[in-house]
Short mmCIF file of C-alpha atoms in Angstrom, two decimals:
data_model
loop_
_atom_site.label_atom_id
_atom_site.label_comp_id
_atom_site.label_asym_id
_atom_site.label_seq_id
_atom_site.Cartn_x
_atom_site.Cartn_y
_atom_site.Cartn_z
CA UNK M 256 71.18 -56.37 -14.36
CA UNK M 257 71.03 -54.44 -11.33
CA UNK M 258 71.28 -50.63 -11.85
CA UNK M 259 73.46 -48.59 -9.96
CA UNK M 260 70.29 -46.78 -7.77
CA UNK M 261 69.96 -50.53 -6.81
CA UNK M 262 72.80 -51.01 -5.15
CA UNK M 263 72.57 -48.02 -3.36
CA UNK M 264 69.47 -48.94 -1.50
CA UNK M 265 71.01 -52.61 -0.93
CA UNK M 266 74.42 -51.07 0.24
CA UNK M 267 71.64 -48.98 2.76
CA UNK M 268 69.96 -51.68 4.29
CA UNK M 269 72.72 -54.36 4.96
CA UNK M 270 74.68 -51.26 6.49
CA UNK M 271 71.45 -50.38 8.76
CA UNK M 272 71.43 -54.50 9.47
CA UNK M 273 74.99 -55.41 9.66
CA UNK M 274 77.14 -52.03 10.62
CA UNK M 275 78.66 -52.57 14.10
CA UNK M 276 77.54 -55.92 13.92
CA UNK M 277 80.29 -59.00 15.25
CA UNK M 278 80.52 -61.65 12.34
CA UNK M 279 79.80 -64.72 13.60
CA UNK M 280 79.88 -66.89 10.56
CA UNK M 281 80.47 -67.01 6.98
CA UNK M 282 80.51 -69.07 4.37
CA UNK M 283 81.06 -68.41 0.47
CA UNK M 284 80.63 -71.04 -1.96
CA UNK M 285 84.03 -69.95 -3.92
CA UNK M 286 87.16 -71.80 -2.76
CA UNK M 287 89.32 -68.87 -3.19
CA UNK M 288 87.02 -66.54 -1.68
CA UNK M 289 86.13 -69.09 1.63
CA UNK M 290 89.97 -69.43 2.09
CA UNK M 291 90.72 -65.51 1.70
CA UNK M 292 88.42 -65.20 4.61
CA UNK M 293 89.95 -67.70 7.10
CA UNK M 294 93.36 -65.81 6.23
CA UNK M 295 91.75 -63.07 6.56
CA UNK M 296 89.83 -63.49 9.81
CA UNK M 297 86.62 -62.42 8.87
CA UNK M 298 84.52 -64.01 11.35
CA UNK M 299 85.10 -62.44 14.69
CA UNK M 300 85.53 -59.02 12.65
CA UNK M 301 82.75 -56.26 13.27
CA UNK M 302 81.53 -55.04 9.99
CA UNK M 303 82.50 -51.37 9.74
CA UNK M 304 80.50 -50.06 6.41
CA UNK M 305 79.15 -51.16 3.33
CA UNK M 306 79.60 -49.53 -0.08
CA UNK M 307 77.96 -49.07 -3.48
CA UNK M 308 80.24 -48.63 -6.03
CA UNK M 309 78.47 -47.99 -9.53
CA UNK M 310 76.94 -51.91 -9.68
CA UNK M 311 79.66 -53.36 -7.14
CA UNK M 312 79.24 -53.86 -3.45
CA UNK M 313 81.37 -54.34 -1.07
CA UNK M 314 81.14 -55.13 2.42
CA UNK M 315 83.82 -53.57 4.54
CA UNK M 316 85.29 -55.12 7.59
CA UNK M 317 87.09 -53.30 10.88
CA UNK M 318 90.32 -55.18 10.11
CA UNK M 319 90.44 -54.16 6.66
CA UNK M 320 89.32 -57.42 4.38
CA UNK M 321 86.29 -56.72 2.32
CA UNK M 322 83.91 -58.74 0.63
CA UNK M 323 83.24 -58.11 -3.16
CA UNK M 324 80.30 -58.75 -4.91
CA UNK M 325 79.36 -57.77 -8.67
CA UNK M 326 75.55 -59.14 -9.18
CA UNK M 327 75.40 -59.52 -12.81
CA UNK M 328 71.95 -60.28 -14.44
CA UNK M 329 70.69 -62.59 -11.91
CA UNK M 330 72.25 -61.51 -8.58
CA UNK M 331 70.54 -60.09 -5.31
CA UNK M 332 71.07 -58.97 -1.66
CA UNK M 333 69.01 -60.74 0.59
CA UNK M 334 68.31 -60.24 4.53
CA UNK M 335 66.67 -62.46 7.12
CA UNK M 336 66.66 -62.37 10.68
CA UNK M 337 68.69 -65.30 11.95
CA UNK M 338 66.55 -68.75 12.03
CA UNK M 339 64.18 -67.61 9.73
CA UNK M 340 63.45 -69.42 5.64
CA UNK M 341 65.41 -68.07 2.91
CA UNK M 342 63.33 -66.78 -0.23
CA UNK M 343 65.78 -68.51 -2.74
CA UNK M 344 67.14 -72.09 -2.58
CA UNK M 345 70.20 -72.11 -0.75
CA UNK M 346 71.98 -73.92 -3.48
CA UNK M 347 72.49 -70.18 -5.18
CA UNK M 348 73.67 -68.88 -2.61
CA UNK M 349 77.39 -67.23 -3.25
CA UNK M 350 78.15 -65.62 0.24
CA UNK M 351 76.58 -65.48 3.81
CA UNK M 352 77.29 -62.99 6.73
CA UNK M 353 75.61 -64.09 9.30
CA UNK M 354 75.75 -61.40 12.83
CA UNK M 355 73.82 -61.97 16.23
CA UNK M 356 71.20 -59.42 14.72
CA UNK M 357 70.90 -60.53 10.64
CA UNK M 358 71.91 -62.92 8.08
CA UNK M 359 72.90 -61.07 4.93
CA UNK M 360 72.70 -63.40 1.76
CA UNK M 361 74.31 -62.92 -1.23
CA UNK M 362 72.53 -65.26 -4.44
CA UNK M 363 74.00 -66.07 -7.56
CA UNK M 364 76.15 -63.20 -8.21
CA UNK M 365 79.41 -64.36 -10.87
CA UNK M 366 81.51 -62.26 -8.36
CA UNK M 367 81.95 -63.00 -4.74
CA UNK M 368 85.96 -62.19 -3.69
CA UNK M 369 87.03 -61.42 -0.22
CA UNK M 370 90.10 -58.78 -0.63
CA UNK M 371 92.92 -57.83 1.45
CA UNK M 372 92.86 -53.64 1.98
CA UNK M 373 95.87 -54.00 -0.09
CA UNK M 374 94.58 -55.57 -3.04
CA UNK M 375 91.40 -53.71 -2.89
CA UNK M 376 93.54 -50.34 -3.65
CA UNK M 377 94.66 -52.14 -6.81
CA UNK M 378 91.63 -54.19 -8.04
CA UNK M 379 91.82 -53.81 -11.51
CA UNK M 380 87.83 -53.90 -11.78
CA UNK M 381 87.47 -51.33 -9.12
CA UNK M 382 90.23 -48.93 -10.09
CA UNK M 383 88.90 -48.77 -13.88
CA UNK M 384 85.50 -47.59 -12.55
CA UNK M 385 84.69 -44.13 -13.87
CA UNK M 386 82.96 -41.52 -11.55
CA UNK M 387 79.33 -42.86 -10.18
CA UNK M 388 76.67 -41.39 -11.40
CA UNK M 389 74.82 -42.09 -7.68
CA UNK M 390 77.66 -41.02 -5.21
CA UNK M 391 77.45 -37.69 -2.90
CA UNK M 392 79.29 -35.06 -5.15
CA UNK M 393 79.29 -36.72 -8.18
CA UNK M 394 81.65 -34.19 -10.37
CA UNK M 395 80.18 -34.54 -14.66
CA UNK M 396 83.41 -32.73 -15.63
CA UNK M 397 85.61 -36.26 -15.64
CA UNK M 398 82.31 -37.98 -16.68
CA UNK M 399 82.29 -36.08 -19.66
CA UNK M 400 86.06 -36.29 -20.28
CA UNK M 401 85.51 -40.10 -20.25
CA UNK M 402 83.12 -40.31 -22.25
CA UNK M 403 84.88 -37.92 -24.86
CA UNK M 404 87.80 -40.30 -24.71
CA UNK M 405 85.55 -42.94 -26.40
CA UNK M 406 84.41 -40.42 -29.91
CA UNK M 407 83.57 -43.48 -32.70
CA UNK M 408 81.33 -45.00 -29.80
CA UNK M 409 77.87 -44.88 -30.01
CA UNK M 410 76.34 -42.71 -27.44
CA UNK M 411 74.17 -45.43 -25.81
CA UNK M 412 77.30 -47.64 -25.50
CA UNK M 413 79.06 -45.38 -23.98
CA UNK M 414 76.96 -44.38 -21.13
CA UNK M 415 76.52 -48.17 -20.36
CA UNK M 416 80.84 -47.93 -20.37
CA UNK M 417 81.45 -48.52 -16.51
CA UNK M 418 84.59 -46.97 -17.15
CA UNK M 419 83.43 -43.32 -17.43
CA UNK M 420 80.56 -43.31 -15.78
CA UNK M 421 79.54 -45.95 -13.47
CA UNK M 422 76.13 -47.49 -12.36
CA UNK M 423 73.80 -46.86 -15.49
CA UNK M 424 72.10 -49.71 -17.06
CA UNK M 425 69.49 -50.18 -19.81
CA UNK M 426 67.09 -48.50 -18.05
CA UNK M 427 68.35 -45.42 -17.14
CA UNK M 428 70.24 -45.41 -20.51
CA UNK M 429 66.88 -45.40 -22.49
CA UNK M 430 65.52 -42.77 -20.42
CA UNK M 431 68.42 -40.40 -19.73
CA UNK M 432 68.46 -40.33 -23.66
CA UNK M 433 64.97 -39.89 -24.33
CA UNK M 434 64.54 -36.83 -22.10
CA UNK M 435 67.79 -35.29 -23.31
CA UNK M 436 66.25 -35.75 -26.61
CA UNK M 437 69.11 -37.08 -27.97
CA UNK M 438 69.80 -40.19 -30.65
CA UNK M 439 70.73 -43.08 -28.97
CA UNK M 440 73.33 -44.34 -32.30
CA UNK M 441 74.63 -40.99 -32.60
CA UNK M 442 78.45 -41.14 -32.05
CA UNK M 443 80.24 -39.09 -29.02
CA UNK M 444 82.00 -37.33 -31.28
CA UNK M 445 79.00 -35.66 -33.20
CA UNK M 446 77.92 -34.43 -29.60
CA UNK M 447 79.19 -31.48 -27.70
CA UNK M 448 80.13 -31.17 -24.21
CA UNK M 449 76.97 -29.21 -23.39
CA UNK M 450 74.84 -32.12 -24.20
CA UNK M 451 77.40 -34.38 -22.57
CA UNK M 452 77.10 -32.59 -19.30
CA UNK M 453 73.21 -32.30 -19.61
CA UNK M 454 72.98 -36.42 -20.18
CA UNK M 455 75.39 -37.22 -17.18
CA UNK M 456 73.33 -34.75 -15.34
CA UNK M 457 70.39 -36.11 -15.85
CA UNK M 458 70.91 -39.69 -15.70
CA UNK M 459 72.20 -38.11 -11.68
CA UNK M 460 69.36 -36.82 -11.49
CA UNK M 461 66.82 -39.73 -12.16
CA UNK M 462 69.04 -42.17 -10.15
CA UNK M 463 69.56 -40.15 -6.85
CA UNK M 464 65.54 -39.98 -6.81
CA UNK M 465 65.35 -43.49 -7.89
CA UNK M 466 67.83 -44.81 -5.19
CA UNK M 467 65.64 -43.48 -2.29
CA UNK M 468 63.60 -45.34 -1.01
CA UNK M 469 60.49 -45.21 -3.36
CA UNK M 470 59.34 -46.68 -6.29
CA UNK M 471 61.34 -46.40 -9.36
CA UNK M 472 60.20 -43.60 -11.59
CA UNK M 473 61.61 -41.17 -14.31
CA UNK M 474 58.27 -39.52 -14.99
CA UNK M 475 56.79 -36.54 -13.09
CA UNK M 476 55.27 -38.02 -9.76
CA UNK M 477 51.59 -38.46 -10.09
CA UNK M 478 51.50 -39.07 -13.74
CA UNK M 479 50.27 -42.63 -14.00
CA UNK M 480 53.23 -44.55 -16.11
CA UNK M 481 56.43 -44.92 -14.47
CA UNK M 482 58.27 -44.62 -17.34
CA UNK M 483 58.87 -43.01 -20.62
CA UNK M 484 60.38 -45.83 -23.24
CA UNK M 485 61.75 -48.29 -21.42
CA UNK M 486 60.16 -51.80 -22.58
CA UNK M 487 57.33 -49.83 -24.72
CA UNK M 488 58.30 -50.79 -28.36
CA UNK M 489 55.00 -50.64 -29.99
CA UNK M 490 53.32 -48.32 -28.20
CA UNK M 491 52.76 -45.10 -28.60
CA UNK M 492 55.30 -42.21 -27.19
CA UNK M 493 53.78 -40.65 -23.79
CA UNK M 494 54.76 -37.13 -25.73
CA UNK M 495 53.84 -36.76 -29.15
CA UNK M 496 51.94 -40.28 -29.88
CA UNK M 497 54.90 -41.77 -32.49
CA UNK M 498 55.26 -45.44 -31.96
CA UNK M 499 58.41 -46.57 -29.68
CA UNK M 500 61.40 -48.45 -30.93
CA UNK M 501 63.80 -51.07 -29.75
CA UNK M 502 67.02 -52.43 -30.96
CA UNK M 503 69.83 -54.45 -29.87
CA UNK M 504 73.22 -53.18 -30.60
CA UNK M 505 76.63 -52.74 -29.37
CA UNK M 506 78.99 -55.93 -28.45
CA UNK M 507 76.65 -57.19 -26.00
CA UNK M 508 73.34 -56.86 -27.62
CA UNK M 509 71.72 -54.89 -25.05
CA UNK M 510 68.61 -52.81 -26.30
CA UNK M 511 67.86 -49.42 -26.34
CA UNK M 512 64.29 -48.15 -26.63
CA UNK M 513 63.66 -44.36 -28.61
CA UNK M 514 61.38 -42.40 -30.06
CA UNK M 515 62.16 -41.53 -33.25
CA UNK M 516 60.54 -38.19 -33.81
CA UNK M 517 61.30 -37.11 -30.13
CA UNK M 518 65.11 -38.41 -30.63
CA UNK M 519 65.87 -37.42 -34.65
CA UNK M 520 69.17 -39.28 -36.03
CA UNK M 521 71.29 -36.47 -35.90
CA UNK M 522 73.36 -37.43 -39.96
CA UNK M 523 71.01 -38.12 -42.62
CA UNK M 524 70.96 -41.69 -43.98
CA UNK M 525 73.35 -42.82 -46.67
CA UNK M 526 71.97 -43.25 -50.25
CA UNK M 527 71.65 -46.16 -51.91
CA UNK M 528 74.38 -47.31 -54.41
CA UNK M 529 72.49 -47.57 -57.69
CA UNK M 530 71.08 -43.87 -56.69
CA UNK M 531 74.02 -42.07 -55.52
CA UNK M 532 76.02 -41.18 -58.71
CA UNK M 533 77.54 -38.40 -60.80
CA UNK M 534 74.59 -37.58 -62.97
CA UNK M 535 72.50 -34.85 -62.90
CA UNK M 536 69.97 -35.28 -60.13
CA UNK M 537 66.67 -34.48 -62.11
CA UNK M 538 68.24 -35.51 -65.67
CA UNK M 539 66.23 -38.17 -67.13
CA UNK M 540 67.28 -40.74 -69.77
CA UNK M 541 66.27 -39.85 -73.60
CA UNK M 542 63.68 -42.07 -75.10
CA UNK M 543 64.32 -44.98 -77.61
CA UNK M 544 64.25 -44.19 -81.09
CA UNK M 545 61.53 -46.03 -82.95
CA UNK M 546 62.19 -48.73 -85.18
CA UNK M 547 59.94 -48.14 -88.06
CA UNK M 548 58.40 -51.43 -89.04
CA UNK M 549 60.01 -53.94 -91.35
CA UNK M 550 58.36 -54.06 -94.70
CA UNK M 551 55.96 -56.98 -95.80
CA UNK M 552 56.58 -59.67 -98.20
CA UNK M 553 54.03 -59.63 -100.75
#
């Protein structure tokens, strides 16, 4: 699924393509969103902005309709100059804006909604979004407060929670943890806020770089490898050699790659039944008396 520093750099370049720009068509493949447009008079609008909200985009519009997209796991932002052949089949395609300048595609993202301004103020989706990680003067204070709110969670749930902190994925999950050192299954409420504030501050940190516009990378520039765990189970850890890990966990299965000797469980493992017991720790049991042998018949 799209992470949140990718929708920046989409929300970038259909704004540099489409801002100012006179809609002259559109077209969405949803009913519902096709008839919110007509009523909403999209085409003839002049697209005024678009917007990256943690992993939704929306495309805003002079008269104050907006189109919605959410990209899911197979989703993407395409543009083309008008005339030109589309990359993808145009069977998948969800939404089109088409201006005198660019055709902005939208393929098979699950959401595609054109709102009313009015709506848009009470989307349920968009109102439960906690703070994003990628905005200009993203504030960790709520972050952390979020994230707090959520204490028998699993710490690598929880930062994948769009809900208190948008726009991290699997990706910047794995890494965020592995350079904060900290262990991914660990609950929230075994961490403290310092730690909180250092993981929301990095994953800021990794995804503001990332959503420039260069290659993805978590690692110091110039150091080969892009990046530090993410899809390397089985090989060995770029800082102390141990192998990588990977396990799926959580309601939606998503994985989560760690080192285990750079990321320690942070509560001991839970003995076994048959040796967790009230005896003596070193006591051992006395041996069997010995039978002395039965006497022969003569």
């Amino acid at each position: 699924m799209p992470e949140g520093d990718t929708l920046w750099r989409a929300a970038r370049a259909l704004h540099a393509a489409l801002g100012g720009q006179v809609v002259t068509g559109f077209r969405a493949r949803n009913p519902a969103a096709a008839a919110a447009a007509r009523r909403l008079r999209v085409v003839g609008d002049t697209v005024a902005a678009v917007e990256a909200r943690g992993k939704h985009l929306l495309v805003h519009f002079a008269r104050g309709a907006a189109l919605h997209t959410h990209l899911g796991m197979r989703g993407s932002w395409h543009l083309y100059r008008p005339g030109s052949r589309w990359r993808r089949p145009e069977h998948e395609a969800r939404a089109v804006v088409e201006t005198p300048r660019a055709v902005a595609v939208c393929f098979a993202a699950p959401t595609v909604e054109v709102l009313s301004a009015a709506f848009r103020a009470d989307h349920p989706r968009l109102r439960a979004l906690g703070p994003d990680v990628v905005a200009p003067g993203f504030d960790a204070s709520p972050a952390v407060a979020r994230l707090r709110a959520r204490p028998d969670a699993e710490i690598a749930d929880a930062l994948l929670d769009q809900t208190a902190l948008s726009g991290i994925g699997n990706i910047f999950k794995s890494e965020t943890l592995f350079l904060c050192g900290v262990d991914p299954f660990a609950a929230v409420a075994v961490l403290d806020d310092a730690t909180l504030q250092r993981l929301a501050r990095t994953a800021e940190r990794l995804m503001k770089r990332s959503a420039a516009p260069v290659p993805r990378r978590t690692t110091p520039a110039g150091s080969g490898p892009r990046l530090w765990v993410y899809q390397r189970a089985g090989a060995p850890c770029r800082r102390c050699g141990t192998v990588l890990l990977m396990r799926r966990h959580g309601r939606w299965g998503r994985s989560t790659y760690w080192c285990p000797r750079c990321q320690p469980p942070l509560t001991a493992p839970e003995f076994p039944a048959e040796i967790a017991s009230d005896a003596p720790p070193f006591s051992s049991p006395r041996a069997p008396a010995r039978r002395r042998p039965a006497a022969r018949r003569r």
